[in-house]
Amino acid sequence: CHLWSKIVLLAEWIVKMGVTTVIAILAWFGVQWYLTNQQKHKEDVAFAVDKVVDLTKTRKFLAVEQMKKELSSSGFSKDAITEAFNVASRDSRINLDSINNIAGLRWVGETSTSSLSTPWISDRGEADRSISSYVLPPTACLKIRGMFTPARKIMNDEDIMQLVDTILEKSTGNRIIHVVVDRKSPDGIVYLRCLTRSDAGGVFKNLNCSMYEGRPISIKFVRESRYDEKFPDSAKCTRPLRPSSQK
């Protein structure tokens, strides 16, 4: 009887441990599923905001229903579309408007300031700051628009280095590991990759909606898979870049 009671206790202990282990495993998978879905939602919102801004800028007026239809056809969820609309509508370059009782977003453009004592002007209003703080870093890769004009001929390495130094100095504290200046871009495009998504978020907040040499700077997050396709060698970069003056 004494032996049997020990066997029963052992069996109960094994069952309890098994149940506890199963619950722990299910809980772990549940947390991972939740975090993955949250991150995907953040990415979707960030990319949806970019698409809304681009569509509004291109068409000058974007009806709300048309926006929902196009984003939905691109695979964005209803929640992502709603959040993207709320964020984009706070952009200082966009106004809420209506034409023939059709609600939509109207592109009003940027305010340019040509006579500047410093190349960077960081504050373009509370609405712009709200966008920067709202959009969380979905990837570690960024596309900066407006860093130079088509009239500016970037022909040599010294010009490129100066432009890269400008970005690195403005992004102090955020680890940038790869930078490419698209010399032929009519929009002054610069691509960059950060060591982590957190670093990319810091660069985004520092540069997005700033003014550089009188031009508005805008930044988009680029999916890492696309960045790898465009710049395969960037995946091997791990050392943070520093301005030439600090080398």
C-alpha positions as a Markdown table, in Angstrom:
| # | Residue | x | y | z |
|---|---|---|---|---|
| 1 | Cys | 0.0 | 0.0 | 0.0 |
| 2 | His | 2.8 | 2.4 | 0.8 |
| 3 | Leu | 4.5 | 1.7 | -2.6 |
| 4 | Trp | 1.2 | 2.2 | -4.4 |
| 5 | Ser | 0.6 | 5.5 | -2.7 |
| 6 | Lys | 4.0 | 6.7 | -3.8 |
| 7 | Ile | 3.3 | 5.6 | -7.4 |
| 8 | Val | 0.0 | 7.5 | -7.3 |
| 9 | Leu | 1.7 | 10.6 | -5.9 |
| 10 | Leu | 4.4 | 10.3 | -8.6 |
| 11 | Ala | 1.7 | 10.0 | -11.3 |
| 12 | Glu | -0.1 | 13.0 | -10.0 |
| 13 | Trp | 3.1 | 15.0 | -10.0 |
| 14 | Ile | 3.9 | 14.0 | -13.6 |
| 15 | Val | 0.4 | 14.9 | -14.7 |
| 16 | Lys | 0.6 | 18.3 | -13.0 |
| 17 | Met | 4.0 | 19.0 | -14.5 |
| 18 | Gly | 2.8 | 18.0 | -17.9 |
| 19 | Val | -0.3 | 20.3 | -17.6 |
| 20 | Thr | 1.9 | 23.2 | -16.3 |
| 21 | Thr | 4.4 | 22.7 | -19.2 |
| 22 | Val | 1.6 | 22.6 | -21.8 |
| 23 | Ile | 0.0 | 25.8 | -20.4 |
| 24 | Ala | 3.4 | 27.5 | -20.3 |
| 25 | Ile | 4.1 | 26.5 | -24.0 |
| 26 | Leu | 0.7 | 27.7 | -25.1 |
| 27 | Ala | 1.1 | 30.9 | -23.2 |
| 28 | Trp | 4.5 | 31.5 | -24.9 |
| 29 | Phe | 3.1 | 30.9 | -28.3 |
| 30 | Gly | 0.2 | 33.1 | -27.5 |
| 31 | Val | 2.5 | 36.0 | -26.5 |
| 32 | Gln | 4.6 | 35.5 | -29.6 |
| 33 | Trp | 1.5 | 35.5 | -31.8 |
| 34 | Tyr | 0.3 | 38.7 | -30.2 |
| 35 | Leu | 3.7 | 40.4 | -30.6 |
| 36 | Thr | 4.0 | 39.3 | -34.2 |
| 37 | Asn | 0.6 | 40.6 | -35.0 |
| 38 | Gln | 1.2 | 43.9 | -33.2 |
| 39 | Gln | 4.4 | 44.4 | -35.2 |
| 40 | Lys | 2.7 | 43.6 | -38.5 |
| 41 | His | 0.0 | 46.0 | -37.7 |
| 42 | Lys | 2.5 | 48.8 | -37.0 |
| 43 | Glu | 4.3 | 48.0 | -40.3 |
| 44 | Asp | 1.0 | 48.0 | -42.2 |
| 45 | Val | 0.0 | 51.4 | -40.7 |
| 46 | Ala | 3.4 | 53.0 | -41.5 |
| 47 | Phe | 3.3 | 51.8 | -45.1 |
| 48 | Ala | -0.4 | 52.7 | -45.4 |
| 49 | Val | 0.3 | 56.3 | -44.3 |
| 50 | Asp | 3.1 | 56.5 | -46.9 |
| 51 | Lys | 0.6 | 55.4 | -49.6 |
| 52 | Val | -2.1 | 57.8 | -48.5 |
| 53 | Val | 0.4 | 60.7 | -48.6 |
| 54 | Asp | 1.7 | 59.7 | -52.0 |
| 55 | Leu | -1.8 | 59.3 | -53.5 |
| 56 | Thr | -2.9 | 62.7 | -52.1 |
| 57 | Lys | 0.2 | 64.4 | -53.4 |
| 58 | Thr | -0.2 | 62.9 | -56.9 |
| 59 | Arg | -4.0 | 63.5 | -57.3 |
| 60 | Lys | -4.2 | 66.8 | -55.2 |
| 61 | Phe | -7.5 | 65.5 | -53.9 |
| 62 | Leu | -8.2 | 62.0 | -52.6 |
| 63 | Ala | -11.8 | 61.0 | -51.7 |
| 64 | Val | -12.0 | 59.1 | -48.5 |
| 65 | Glu | -14.0 | 56.2 | -50.1 |
| 66 | Gln | -11.5 | 56.0 | -53.0 |
| 67 | Met | -8.6 | 55.9 | -50.4 |
| 68 | Lys | -10.3 | 53.1 | -48.5 |
| 69 | Lys | -10.9 | 51.2 | -51.8 |
| 70 | Glu | -7.3 | 51.5 | -53.0 |
| 71 | Leu | -5.7 | 50.6 | -49.6 |
| 72 | Ser | -8.1 | 47.7 | -49.3 |
| 73 | Ser | -7.1 | 46.4 | -52.7 |
| 74 | Ser | -3.5 | 46.6 | -51.6 |
| 75 | Gly | -4.2 | 44.2 | -48.7 |
| 76 | Phe | -4.4 | 46.6 | -45.8 |
| 77 | Ser | -6.9 | 45.8 | -43.0 |
| 78 | Lys | -9.8 | 48.1 | -42.0 |
| 79 | Asp | -8.0 | 49.0 | -38.8 |
| 80 | Ala | -4.8 | 49.9 | -40.6 |
| 81 | Ile | -6.7 | 52.0 | -43.1 |
| 82 | Thr | -8.5 | 53.9 | -40.4 |
| 83 | Glu | -5.3 | 54.6 | -38.4 |
| 84 | Ala | -3.5 | 55.6 | -41.6 |
| 85 | Phe | -6.2 | 58.1 | -42.5 |
| 86 | Asn | -6.1 | 59.6 | -39.0 |
| 87 | Val | -2.4 | 60.0 | -39.1 |
| 88 | Ala | -2.2 | 61.3 | -42.7 |
| 89 | Ser | -5.0 | 63.8 | -42.0 |
| 90 | Arg | -2.8 | 65.4 | -39.3 |
| 91 | Asp | 0.0 | 66.0 | -41.8 |
| 92 | Ser | 0.5 | 69.8 | -42.2 |
| 93 | Arg | 0.8 | 69.3 | -46.0 |
| 94 | Ile | -2.8 | 67.8 | -46.1 |
| 95 | Asn | -6.1 | 69.4 | -45.3 |
| 96 | Leu | -9.5 | 67.7 | -44.8 |
| 97 | Asp | -11.8 | 69.0 | -47.5 |
| 98 | Ser | -14.9 | 68.1 | -49.5 |
| 99 | Ile | -15.9 | 68.6 | -53.2 |
| 100 | Asn | -19.6 | 68.2 | -54.1 |
| 101 | Asn | -20.2 | 66.8 | -50.6 |
| 102 | Ile | -17.5 | 64.2 | -51.1 |
| 103 | Ala | -15.2 | 64.1 | -48.1 |
| 104 | Gly | -11.5 | 63.7 | -48.8 |
| 105 | Leu | -7.9 | 64.8 | -48.4 |
| 106 | Arg | -6.5 | 67.8 | -50.2 |
| 107 | Trp | -2.8 | 68.3 | -50.9 |
| 108 | Val | -1.7 | 71.8 | -49.9 |
| 109 | Gly | 2.0 | 71.2 | -50.2 |
| 110 | Glu | 5.0 | 72.4 | -48.2 |
| 111 | Thr | 6.0 | 75.9 | -47.1 |
| 112 | Ser | 9.5 | 76.6 | -48.5 |
| 113 | Thr | 11.9 | 78.9 | -46.8 |
| 114 | Ser | 14.9 | 79.8 | -49.0 |
| 115 | Ser | 16.8 | 82.3 | -46.8 |
| 116 | Leu | 18.1 | 80.2 | -43.9 |
| 117 | Ser | 21.1 | 80.8 | -41.7 |
| 118 | Thr | 21.4 | 77.1 | -41.0 |
| 119 | Pro | 20.7 | 74.2 | -43.4 |
| 120 | Trp | 18.4 | 72.4 | -41.0 |
| 121 | Ile | 15.1 | 73.6 | -39.6 |
| 122 | Ser | 13.7 | 70.8 | -37.4 |
| 123 | Asp | 10.4 | 72.1 | -36.2 |
| 124 | Arg | 7.6 | 72.3 | -38.8 |
| 125 | Gly | 4.7 | 72.2 | -36.4 |
| 126 | Glu | 2.9 | 70.2 | -33.8 |
| 127 | Ala | 1.1 | 68.1 | -36.5 |
| 128 | Asp | 4.3 | 67.0 | -38.0 |
| 129 | Arg | 5.7 | 66.0 | -34.6 |
| 130 | Ser | 2.6 | 64.0 | -33.9 |
| 131 | Ile | 3.2 | 61.9 | -37.0 |
| 132 | Ser | 6.9 | 61.3 | -36.1 |
| 133 | Ser | 6.0 | 60.2 | -32.6 |
| 134 | Tyr | 3.0 | 58.0 | -33.8 |
| 135 | Val | 4.6 | 56.0 | -36.5 |
| 136 | Leu | 6.7 | 53.3 | -34.9 |
| 137 | Pro | 9.8 | 51.8 | -36.6 |
| 138 | Pro | 8.6 | 48.9 | -38.8 |
| 139 | Thr | 12.0 | 48.2 | -40.4 |
| 140 | Ala | 15.6 | 49.3 | -40.1 |
| 141 | Cys | 15.7 | 50.7 | -43.6 |
| 142 | Leu | 14.7 | 54.2 | -44.7 |
| 143 | Lys | 14.3 | 56.3 | -47.9 |
| 144 | Ile | 15.0 | 60.0 | -47.5 |
| 145 | Arg | 13.5 | 62.4 | -50.0 |
| 146 | Gly | 14.6 | 66.0 | -50.6 |
| 147 | Met | 18.3 | 66.0 | -49.6 |
| 148 | Phe | 19.4 | 67.7 | -52.9 |
| 149 | Thr | 17.9 | 69.2 | -56.0 |
| 150 | Pro | 18.2 | 68.0 | -59.6 |
| 151 | Ala | 20.1 | 71.2 | -60.3 |
| 152 | Arg | 22.8 | 70.3 | -57.9 |
| 153 | Lys | 25.3 | 68.1 | -59.7 |
| 154 | Ile | 26.8 | 65.6 | -57.3 |
| 155 | Met | 29.7 | 64.4 | -59.4 |
| 156 | Asn | 32.5 | 63.3 | -57.0 |
| 157 | Asp | 33.1 | 61.5 | -53.8 |
| 158 | Glu | 33.7 | 64.7 | -51.9 |
| 159 | Asp | 30.2 | 65.9 | -52.6 |
| 160 | Ile | 28.7 | 62.5 | -51.6 |
| 161 | Met | 30.8 | 62.5 | -48.4 |
| 162 | Gln | 29.6 | 66.0 | -47.5 |
| 163 | Leu | 25.9 | 64.9 | -47.9 |
| 164 | Val | 26.4 | 61.7 | -45.9 |
| 165 | Asp | 28.2 | 63.6 | -43.2 |
| 166 | Thr | 25.2 | 66.0 | -43.0 |
| 167 | Ile | 22.8 | 63.1 | -42.4 |
| 168 | Leu | 25.1 | 61.3 | -39.9 |
| 169 | Glu | 25.6 | 64.5 | -37.9 |
| 170 | Lys | 21.9 | 65.2 | -37.8 |
| 171 | Ser | 21.3 | 61.6 | -36.7 |
| 172 | Thr | 23.8 | 61.5 | -33.9 |
| 173 | Gly | 23.0 | 58.7 | -31.4 |
| 174 | Asn | 21.3 | 56.5 | -34.0 |
| 175 | Arg | 23.5 | 53.9 | -35.5 |
| 176 | Ile | 23.5 | 54.1 | -39.4 |
| 177 | Ile | 25.4 | 51.3 | -41.0 |
| 178 | His | 24.7 | 51.8 | -44.8 |
| 179 | Val | 24.1 | 54.9 | -46.9 |
| 180 | Val | 23.6 | 55.3 | -50.6 |
| 181 | Val | 23.0 | 58.6 | -52.4 |
| 182 | Asp | 21.0 | 58.2 | -55.6 |
| 183 | Arg | 22.9 | 60.7 | -57.8 |
| 184 | Lys | 20.4 | 60.5 | -60.7 |
| 185 | Ser | 17.3 | 60.9 | -58.6 |
| 186 | Pro | 15.2 | 64.0 | -59.4 |
| 187 | Asp | 13.8 | 63.9 | -55.9 |
| 188 | Gly | 17.1 | 64.0 | -54.0 |
| 189 | Ile | 16.8 | 60.4 | -52.7 |
| 190 | Val | 19.1 | 59.0 | -50.1 |
| 191 | Tyr | 18.8 | 55.4 | -48.9 |
| 192 | Leu | 20.0 | 54.3 | -45.5 |
| 193 | Arg | 20.0 | 51.3 | -43.3 |
| 194 | Cys | 20.3 | 51.3 | -39.5 |
| 195 | Leu | 21.6 | 48.7 | -37.1 |
| 196 | Thr | 18.3 | 48.2 | -35.4 |
| 197 | Arg | 14.7 | 49.3 | -35.9 |
| 198 | Ser | 15.0 | 51.5 | -32.9 |
| 199 | Asp | 17.8 | 53.4 | -34.6 |
| 200 | Ala | 15.7 | 53.8 | -37.7 |
| 201 | Gly | 12.9 | 55.2 | -35.5 |
| 202 | Gly | 15.4 | 57.7 | -34.1 |
| 203 | Val | 16.5 | 58.8 | -37.5 |
| 204 | Phe | 12.9 | 59.1 | -38.7 |
| 205 | Lys | 12.0 | 61.4 | -35.8 |
| 206 | Asn | 15.1 | 63.5 | -36.2 |
| 207 | Leu | 14.8 | 64.1 | -40.0 |
| 208 | Asn | 11.2 | 63.6 | -41.1 |
| 209 | Cys | 9.3 | 66.8 | -41.7 |
| 210 | Ser | 12.5 | 68.9 | -41.2 |
| 211 | Met | 13.6 | 71.5 | -43.7 |
| 212 | Tyr | 17.1 | 71.2 | -45.3 |
| 213 | Glu | 18.4 | 74.1 | -47.3 |
| 214 | Gly | 14.9 | 75.3 | -47.7 |
| 215 | Arg | 13.5 | 72.0 | -48.9 |
| 216 | Pro | 11.1 | 69.8 | -46.9 |
| 217 | Ile | 12.5 | 66.4 | -46.0 |
| 218 | Ser | 10.3 | 63.4 | -45.9 |
| 219 | Ile | 11.2 | 59.8 | -45.0 |
| 220 | Lys | 9.6 | 56.4 | -45.8 |
| 221 | Phe | 10.3 | 53.1 | -44.2 |
| 222 | Val | 11.5 | 50.5 | -46.8 |
| 223 | Arg | 10.8 | 46.8 | -46.3 |
| 224 | Glu | 14.1 | 45.1 | -45.5 |
| 225 | Ser | 13.5 | 42.5 | -48.2 |
| 226 | Arg | 13.3 | 45.2 | -50.8 |
| 227 | Tyr | 16.3 | 47.0 | -49.5 |
| 228 | Asp | 18.3 | 43.7 | -49.6 |
| 229 | Glu | 17.2 | 43.3 | -53.3 |
| 230 | Lys | 18.3 | 46.8 | -54.1 |
| 231 | Phe | 21.5 | 46.8 | -52.1 |
| 232 | Pro | 22.6 | 43.1 | -51.4 |
| 233 | Asp | 25.9 | 44.1 | -49.8 |
| 234 | Ser | 24.1 | 46.2 | -47.1 |
| 235 | Ala | 23.1 | 43.0 | -45.2 |
| 236 | Lys | 26.8 | 42.4 | -44.4 |
| 237 | Cys | 27.2 | 45.9 | -42.8 |
| 238 | Thr | 27.4 | 45.9 | -39.0 |
| 239 | Arg | 29.7 | 48.8 | -38.1 |
| 240 | Pro | 28.0 | 52.1 | -37.4 |
| 241 | Leu | 29.2 | 54.9 | -39.7 |
| 242 | Arg | 30.6 | 58.1 | -38.3 |
| 243 | Pro | 31.0 | 61.6 | -39.9 |
| 244 | Ser | 34.4 | 62.1 | -41.5 |
| 245 | Ser | 35.3 | 64.8 | -38.9 |
| 246 | Gln | 35.1 | 62.1 | -36.2 |
| 247 | Lys | 37.3 | 59.5 | -37.9 |
